[in-house]
Amino acid sequence: MIPVADSGIVSGMTYAVTTENLTKRYGERAVVENLDLRIPEGSVYGFLGPNGSGKSTTMKMLLSLIQPTSGEVRILGQSMNRTTRRNLLGNIGSLIESPPGYAHLTGAENMRVVQRLLGLETHQVDHAVGAVRLQNQMGKKVRDYSLGMKQRLGIAMALARQPQLLILDEPTNGLDPAGIEEMRTLLRRLAHDGVTVMVSSHLLGEIDKTATVLGILSQGRMIFQGSRSELMAASTPDVVITCTDPVFAAQNLISFDARLTDTDEVAVPGLDDRQTAGVVSTLVRERIGVYGVRRHEQTLEDVFMHLTAGGGL
Ligand SMILES: Nc1ncnc2c1ncn2[C@@H]1O[C@H](COP(=O)(O)OP(=O)(O)O)[C@@H](O)[C@H]1O
Ligand SMILES: [Mg+2]
């Protein structure tokens, strides 16, 4: 176990992973740019972003599989470099892109390969297999596994060394709803047992209920990092106004980007409470009767779509 020394504690928070200005360029193009990750210890960190936004590239840099162009990676309080790399990687389990494992071998044989490779005890391997609930499938050949079982075997392989940090790249990709639910339960259980889990997805719905912290990438840049409630709070929902003359009202508020809704109400984006009061008095001055003013209910999905489309809050 690596001691957590000088681990970037900010306001009582200990981080399993931090990065400073982490950047990867291919030629002129930055595919990850100035990323400051903050992954609290013991969290399930949902790393979200559309396809091509740089999630896999970031995870590969954390695992030292590719070299950052610039910036720093700190894992469990230590800077990742040539001297610390080996020791740090011993504390990280990972599943990147497709699940590993030899298809022609059974689950048990695959786990034995991992055991021998890493010099592990049998009880460590058994514990990992138990954690992903695959103990009854160990005699089957991996080619006869469902995709969900393959993913779970991959996680068991990653868990066998009893890592403090688990990095999973799109483990729900291609799973059916039951498989996704199983994966969510597994991630929660792992975090409960003290493993920090970083898990990526291009679909918010697949991990939002599981993740305790979210990081959202768009075109290589972090556009949001924080809790789900912070995400909701940080985005201002539209103000929706019901009134006597919505067309006239919308025209009056054109400078606020107001628009008519399907239900003939006037929706105005990005207003704080004071601006809302100002807008209402403008309408009243124009002799428009205001019946109702409310905030549009938005889902996390709305916020995510809005963020990833617009490039930030
Ligand atoms: N080796 C590479 N050379 C050039 N471009 C790359 C390379 N690897 C990834 N990219 C580009 O970087 C961007 C981010 O890719 P990736 O990290 O795989 O995104 P994500 O995992 O979020 O889908 C993509 O546009 C991809 O085409
Ligand atoms: Mg990817």
Short mmCIF file of C-alpha atoms and ligand atoms in Angstrom, two decimals:
data_model
loop_
_atom_site.label_atom_id
_atom_site.label_comp_id
_atom_site.label_asym_id
_atom_site.label_seq_id
_atom_site.Cartn_x
_atom_site.Cartn_y
_atom_site.Cartn_z
CA MET A 1 0.00 0.00 0.00
CA ILE A 2 1.27 3.44 -0.90
CA PRO A 3 1.14 6.00 1.89
CA VAL A 4 -0.98 9.00 1.07
CA ALA A 5 1.46 11.80 1.62
CA ASP A 6 1.08 15.40 0.55
CA SER A 7 -2.02 14.37 -1.34
CA GLY A 8 -3.43 17.73 -2.29
CA ILE A 9 -5.95 17.98 0.52
CA VAL A 10 -8.31 20.85 -0.14
CA SER A 11 -10.90 21.73 2.53
CA GLY A 12 -10.63 18.32 4.16
CA MET A 13 -10.95 16.36 0.92
CA THR A 14 -8.41 13.69 0.03
CA TYR A 15 -8.07 12.88 -3.63
CA ALA A 16 -7.20 9.55 -5.18
CA VAL A 17 -6.40 11.30 -8.46
CA THR A 18 -5.56 14.87 -9.32
CA THR A 19 -4.17 16.28 -12.53
CA GLU A 20 -2.82 19.73 -13.26
CA ASN A 21 -3.12 21.12 -16.77
CA LEU A 22 -3.04 17.65 -18.23
CA THR A 23 -2.78 18.00 -22.00
CA LYS A 24 -2.40 15.63 -24.94
CA ARG A 25 -1.75 16.88 -28.44
CA TYR A 26 -1.57 14.92 -31.65
CA GLY A 27 0.23 17.25 -34.03
CA GLU A 28 -1.48 20.62 -33.78
CA ARG A 29 -4.64 19.21 -32.30
CA ALA A 30 -5.24 19.12 -28.52
CA VAL A 31 -7.48 16.15 -27.76
CA VAL A 32 -7.21 16.74 -23.99
CA GLU A 33 -6.52 20.27 -22.85
CA ASN A 34 -5.54 21.67 -19.44
CA LEU A 35 -7.48 19.11 -17.48
CA ASP A 36 -7.62 19.53 -13.69
CA LEU A 37 -9.19 16.32 -12.46
CA ARG A 38 -10.19 16.00 -8.79
CA ILE A 39 -11.29 12.50 -7.89
CA PRO A 40 -12.13 12.23 -4.18
CA GLU A 41 -11.01 9.10 -2.38
CA GLY A 42 -13.84 6.60 -1.98
CA SER A 43 -16.00 8.20 -4.67
CA VAL A 44 -17.56 6.78 -7.79
CA TYR A 45 -16.39 9.41 -10.26
CA GLY A 46 -18.53 9.52 -13.39
CA PHE A 47 -16.37 10.71 -16.27
CA LEU A 48 -18.83 11.81 -18.93
CA GLY A 49 -18.58 13.21 -22.41
CA PRO A 50 -19.68 12.51 -25.97
CA ASN A 51 -17.69 10.12 -28.16
CA GLY A 52 -14.38 11.68 -29.15
CA SER A 53 -14.30 14.12 -26.21
CA GLY A 54 -11.07 12.65 -24.81
CA LYS A 55 -12.19 10.27 -22.05
CA SER A 56 -10.10 7.26 -23.14
CA THR A 57 -7.08 9.45 -23.85
CA THR A 58 -7.31 10.88 -20.33
CA MET A 59 -7.64 7.47 -18.72
CA LYS A 60 -4.68 6.14 -20.69
CA MET A 61 -2.60 9.07 -19.46
CA LEU A 62 -3.61 8.31 -15.86
CA LEU A 63 -2.45 4.75 -16.43
CA SER A 64 0.76 5.93 -18.05
CA LEU A 65 -0.15 4.02 -21.22
CA ILE A 66 0.39 7.18 -23.22
CA GLN A 67 2.65 10.07 -22.41
CA PRO A 68 1.01 13.44 -21.70
CA THR A 69 2.24 16.31 -23.89
CA SER A 70 2.29 18.44 -20.74
CA GLY A 71 0.84 18.62 -17.26
CA GLU A 72 1.02 16.47 -14.16
CA VAL A 73 -0.73 13.36 -12.87
CA ARG A 74 -0.88 12.62 -9.14
CA ILE A 75 -2.21 9.28 -7.98
CA LEU A 76 -2.76 8.52 -4.30
CA GLY A 77 -0.73 11.55 -3.38
CA GLN A 78 2.29 10.79 -5.53
CA SER A 79 3.35 12.35 -8.77
CA MET A 80 3.34 9.82 -11.62
CA ASN A 81 6.83 9.67 -13.11
CA ARG A 82 9.40 7.14 -14.23
CA THR A 83 10.44 6.37 -10.65
CA THR A 84 6.97 6.07 -9.07
CA ARG A 85 5.16 4.58 -12.06
CA ARG A 86 5.64 0.89 -11.28
CA ASN A 87 4.68 1.22 -7.64
CA LEU A 88 1.64 3.38 -8.41
CA LEU A 89 0.35 1.08 -11.15
CA GLY A 90 0.40 -1.74 -8.61
CA ASN A 91 -2.41 0.11 -6.82
CA ILE A 92 -4.57 0.68 -9.88
CA GLY A 93 -6.87 -1.80 -11.53
CA SER A 94 -8.15 -0.93 -14.99
CA LEU A 95 -10.42 -1.97 -17.78
CA ILE A 96 -9.77 0.00 -20.96
CA GLU A 97 -11.75 -0.45 -24.16
CA SER A 98 -12.68 -4.09 -24.81
CA PRO A 99 -12.66 -6.62 -21.96
CA PRO A 100 -9.44 -8.60 -21.62
CA GLY A 101 -9.17 -12.38 -21.28
CA TYR A 102 -8.52 -15.35 -23.53
CA ALA A 103 -11.75 -16.53 -25.17
CA HIS A 104 -10.59 -20.16 -25.49
CA LEU A 105 -9.85 -20.43 -21.75
CA THR A 106 -12.35 -20.71 -18.92
CA GLY A 107 -12.93 -17.93 -16.44
CA ALA A 108 -10.95 -19.84 -13.84
CA GLU A 109 -8.01 -20.36 -16.24
CA ASN A 110 -8.00 -16.67 -17.09
CA MET A 111 -7.93 -15.77 -13.42
CA ARG A 112 -5.05 -18.22 -12.90
CA VAL A 113 -3.08 -16.44 -15.63
CA VAL A 114 -3.58 -13.14 -13.78
CA GLN A 115 -2.68 -14.74 -10.47
CA ARG A 116 0.61 -16.10 -11.81
CA LEU A 117 1.44 -12.90 -13.69
CA LEU A 118 0.99 -10.74 -10.61
CA GLY A 119 2.15 -13.30 -8.05
CA LEU A 120 -1.12 -13.21 -6.11
CA GLU A 121 -2.57 -15.49 -3.45
CA THR A 122 -5.52 -17.72 -4.32
CA HIS A 123 -7.74 -15.97 -1.78
CA GLN A 124 -7.15 -12.63 -3.56
CA VAL A 125 -8.37 -14.10 -6.84
CA ASP A 126 -11.37 -15.77 -5.16
CA HIS A 127 -12.28 -12.50 -3.49
CA ALA A 128 -12.21 -10.64 -6.82
CA VAL A 129 -14.35 -13.29 -8.51
CA GLY A 130 -16.81 -13.13 -5.61
CA ALA A 131 -16.96 -9.33 -5.82
CA VAL A 132 -18.26 -9.51 -9.40
CA ARG A 133 -20.53 -12.50 -8.58
CA LEU A 134 -18.98 -14.81 -11.16
CA GLN A 135 -18.07 -17.72 -8.89
CA ASN A 136 -20.63 -20.02 -10.54
CA GLN A 137 -19.41 -19.27 -14.07
CA MET A 138 -15.72 -19.99 -13.61
CA GLY A 139 -15.84 -23.38 -15.39
CA LYS A 140 -17.24 -21.89 -18.60
CA LYS A 141 -15.11 -20.82 -21.55
CA VAL A 142 -15.00 -17.03 -21.91
CA ARG A 143 -16.20 -17.26 -25.53
CA ASP A 144 -19.51 -18.56 -24.14
CA TYR A 145 -19.87 -15.61 -21.74
CA SER A 146 -22.35 -12.81 -22.36
CA LEU A 147 -20.81 -9.35 -22.83
CA GLY A 148 -21.84 -8.44 -19.28
CA MET A 149 -20.06 -11.52 -17.92
CA LYS A 150 -16.94 -10.67 -19.94
CA GLN A 151 -16.98 -7.14 -18.50
CA ARG A 152 -17.34 -8.54 -15.00
CA LEU A 153 -14.48 -10.98 -15.56
CA GLY A 154 -12.40 -8.03 -16.78
CA ILE A 155 -13.23 -6.19 -13.56
CA ALA A 156 -12.36 -9.28 -11.51
CA MET A 157 -8.95 -9.34 -13.27
CA ALA A 158 -8.52 -5.65 -12.44
CA LEU A 159 -9.60 -6.21 -8.83
CA ALA A 160 -7.42 -9.25 -8.11
CA ARG A 161 -4.45 -7.17 -7.01
CA GLN A 162 -6.76 -5.38 -4.56
CA PRO A 163 -6.22 -1.92 -6.00
CA GLN A 164 -7.14 1.29 -4.19
CA LEU A 165 -8.21 2.80 -7.48
CA LEU A 166 -10.19 1.26 -10.31
CA ILE A 167 -10.32 2.91 -13.75
CA LEU A 168 -13.07 1.59 -16.01
CA ASP A 169 -13.51 2.89 -19.55
CA GLU A 170 -17.15 2.57 -20.67
CA PRO A 171 -17.85 -0.72 -18.86
CA THR A 172 -21.58 -0.38 -19.63
CA ASN A 173 -21.00 -0.02 -23.38
CA GLY A 174 -23.10 -2.57 -25.25
CA LEU A 175 -24.74 -3.99 -22.12
CA ASP A 176 -28.50 -4.57 -21.96
CA PRO A 177 -30.49 -2.77 -19.23
CA ALA A 178 -30.11 -5.71 -16.82
CA GLY A 179 -26.35 -5.78 -17.42
CA ILE A 180 -26.14 -2.02 -16.85
CA GLU A 181 -28.05 -2.34 -13.59
CA GLU A 182 -25.70 -5.14 -12.47
CA MET A 183 -22.71 -2.94 -13.27
CA ARG A 184 -24.17 -0.05 -11.25
CA THR A 185 -24.71 -2.29 -8.26
CA LEU A 186 -21.17 -3.62 -8.56
CA LEU A 187 -19.64 -0.13 -8.70
CA ARG A 188 -21.59 0.99 -5.65
CA ARG A 189 -20.52 -2.10 -3.74
CA LEU A 190 -16.86 -1.54 -4.66
CA ALA A 191 -17.00 2.08 -3.49
CA HIS A 192 -18.67 0.92 -0.31
CA ASP A 193 -15.71 -1.42 0.23
CA GLY A 194 -13.36 1.57 -0.04
CA VAL A 195 -12.17 1.36 -3.66
CA THR A 196 -12.19 4.66 -5.56
CA VAL A 197 -13.86 4.05 -8.91
CA MET A 198 -13.44 6.23 -11.99
CA VAL A 199 -15.90 5.17 -14.65
CA SER A 200 -16.47 6.75 -18.05
CA SER A 201 -19.53 6.82 -20.28
CA HIS A 202 -20.89 8.80 -23.19
CA LEU A 203 -24.39 8.29 -21.81
CA LEU A 204 -25.30 10.24 -18.72
CA GLY A 205 -28.18 7.94 -17.81
CA GLU A 206 -25.90 4.92 -17.49
CA ILE A 207 -23.95 6.22 -14.54
CA ASP A 208 -25.54 9.36 -13.15
CA LYS A 209 -27.34 7.52 -10.37
CA THR A 210 -24.22 5.62 -9.42
CA ALA A 211 -21.68 8.41 -9.51
CA THR A 212 -21.15 10.57 -6.44
CA VAL A 213 -19.07 13.06 -8.41
CA LEU A 214 -19.33 13.95 -12.08
CA GLY A 215 -16.72 15.29 -14.46
CA ILE A 216 -18.00 16.33 -17.87
CA LEU A 217 -15.69 16.60 -20.86
CA SER A 218 -16.43 18.36 -24.11
CA GLN A 219 -13.85 18.51 -26.88
CA GLY A 220 -11.02 17.71 -24.51
CA ARG A 221 -11.96 20.30 -21.91
CA MET A 222 -13.62 19.88 -18.54
CA ILE A 223 -16.85 21.83 -18.64
CA PHE A 224 -18.15 20.73 -15.25
CA GLN A 225 -16.82 18.93 -12.19
CA GLY A 226 -18.80 18.45 -9.01
CA SER A 227 -21.76 16.66 -7.47
CA ARG A 228 -25.02 16.02 -9.26
CA SER A 229 -26.83 18.62 -7.17
CA GLU A 230 -24.10 21.16 -7.91
CA LEU A 231 -24.59 20.42 -11.59
CA MET A 232 -28.30 21.10 -11.34
CA ALA A 233 -27.73 24.22 -9.25
CA ALA A 234 -25.04 25.61 -11.54
CA SER A 235 -27.26 25.64 -14.57
CA THR A 236 -30.04 28.21 -14.45
CA PRO A 237 -33.33 26.80 -15.66
CA ASP A 238 -35.46 28.87 -18.04
CA VAL A 239 -38.06 31.21 -16.55
CA VAL A 240 -41.46 30.46 -18.08
CA ILE A 241 -44.03 33.26 -18.15
CA THR A 242 -47.77 32.83 -18.75
CA CYS A 243 -49.42 36.06 -19.86
CA THR A 244 -52.20 37.73 -21.87
CA ASP A 245 -50.19 38.42 -25.01
CA PRO A 246 -47.28 35.98 -25.34
CA VAL A 247 -46.30 37.06 -28.86
CA PHE A 248 -46.03 40.71 -27.87
CA ALA A 249 -44.26 39.68 -24.65
CA ALA A 250 -41.69 37.59 -26.53
CA GLN A 251 -41.04 40.50 -28.91
CA ASN A 252 -40.52 42.80 -25.96
CA LEU A 253 -38.01 40.41 -24.44
CA ILE A 254 -36.13 39.64 -27.64
CA SER A 255 -32.90 41.05 -26.17
CA PHE A 256 -33.15 38.38 -23.42
CA ASP A 257 -33.35 35.58 -26.02
CA ALA A 258 -36.98 34.96 -25.09
CA ARG A 259 -38.93 32.47 -27.19
CA LEU A 260 -42.48 31.15 -27.44
CA THR A 261 -43.09 27.64 -26.16
CA ASP A 262 -45.44 25.04 -27.70
CA THR A 263 -47.96 25.93 -25.01
CA ASP A 264 -47.90 29.66 -25.89
CA GLU A 265 -45.86 30.68 -22.92
CA VAL A 266 -42.71 32.78 -22.99
CA ALA A 267 -39.46 31.05 -22.00
CA VAL A 268 -36.48 33.21 -21.02
CA PRO A 269 -33.07 31.58 -20.43
CA GLY A 270 -30.36 32.43 -17.90
CA LEU A 271 -32.22 34.87 -15.64
CA ASP A 272 -31.38 35.21 -11.96
CA ASP A 273 -34.12 36.22 -9.50
CA ARG A 274 -33.45 39.96 -9.80
CA GLN A 275 -33.51 39.85 -13.60
CA THR A 276 -36.74 37.85 -13.44
CA ALA A 277 -38.35 40.64 -11.41
CA GLY A 278 -37.06 43.18 -13.97
CA VAL A 279 -38.51 41.22 -16.88
CA VAL A 280 -41.90 40.95 -15.18
CA SER A 281 -42.04 44.70 -14.53
CA THR A 282 -41.13 45.36 -18.18
CA LEU A 283 -44.13 43.29 -19.24
CA VAL A 284 -46.43 44.98 -16.75
CA ARG A 285 -45.28 48.40 -18.02
CA GLU A 286 -46.26 47.26 -21.51
CA ARG A 287 -49.74 46.47 -20.10
CA ILE A 288 -49.33 42.75 -20.54
CA GLY A 289 -51.20 40.74 -17.87
CA VAL A 290 -48.81 38.27 -16.20
CA TYR A 291 -50.61 35.22 -14.80
CA GLY A 292 -47.70 33.09 -13.80
CA VAL A 293 -43.92 32.94 -13.55
CA ARG A 294 -42.11 29.66 -12.87
CA ARG A 295 -38.81 27.90 -13.43
CA HIS A 296 -38.76 25.19 -16.06
CA GLU A 297 -38.21 21.75 -14.49
CA GLN A 298 -35.13 20.26 -16.09
CA THR A 299 -33.65 16.85 -15.86
CA LEU A 300 -29.98 16.05 -15.46
CA GLU A 301 -30.15 14.86 -19.06
CA ASP A 302 -31.25 18.36 -20.20
CA VAL A 303 -28.33 19.92 -18.36
CA PHE A 304 -25.87 17.42 -19.79
CA MET A 305 -27.10 17.92 -23.35
CA HIS A 306 -27.04 21.68 -22.89
CA LEU A 307 -23.51 21.59 -21.49
CA THR A 308 -22.01 19.26 -24.05
CA ALA A 309 -23.66 21.14 -26.90
CA GLY A 310 -22.70 24.58 -25.69
CA GLY A 311 -19.19 23.86 -24.39
CA GLY A 312 -19.66 24.90 -20.78
CA LEU A 313 -21.73 26.62 -18.12
N1 LIG B 1 -3.34 8.15 -31.50
C1 LIG B 1 -4.13 9.13 -31.89
N2 LIG B 1 -3.76 9.97 -32.89
C2 LIG B 1 -4.55 10.99 -33.30
N3 LIG B 1 -5.76 11.28 -32.76
C3 LIG B 1 -6.19 10.49 -31.75
C4 LIG B 1 -5.40 9.38 -31.27
N4 LIG B 1 -6.09 8.81 -30.27
C5 LIG B 1 -7.25 9.49 -30.13
N5 LIG B 1 -7.31 10.51 -31.03
C6 LIG B 1 -8.41 11.48 -31.17
O1 LIG B 1 -8.62 12.10 -29.94
C7 LIG B 1 -9.99 12.38 -29.74
C8 LIG B 1 -10.41 11.82 -28.38
O2 LIG B 1 -10.42 10.43 -28.45
P1 LIG B 1 -10.81 9.53 -27.21
O3 LIG B 1 -9.95 9.88 -26.06
O4 LIG B 1 -10.78 8.12 -27.67
O5 LIG B 1 -12.31 10.00 -26.91
P2 LIG B 1 -13.48 9.26 -26.12
O6 LIG B 1 -12.88 8.14 -25.34
O7 LIG B 1 -14.08 10.32 -25.27
O8 LIG B 1 -14.45 8.77 -27.15
C9 LIG B 1 -10.74 11.76 -30.89
O9 LIG B 1 -11.07 12.77 -31.80
C10 LIG B 1 -9.73 10.80 -31.49
O10 LIG B 1 -9.93 10.67 -32.87
MG MG B 2 -13.36 6.11 -25.36
#
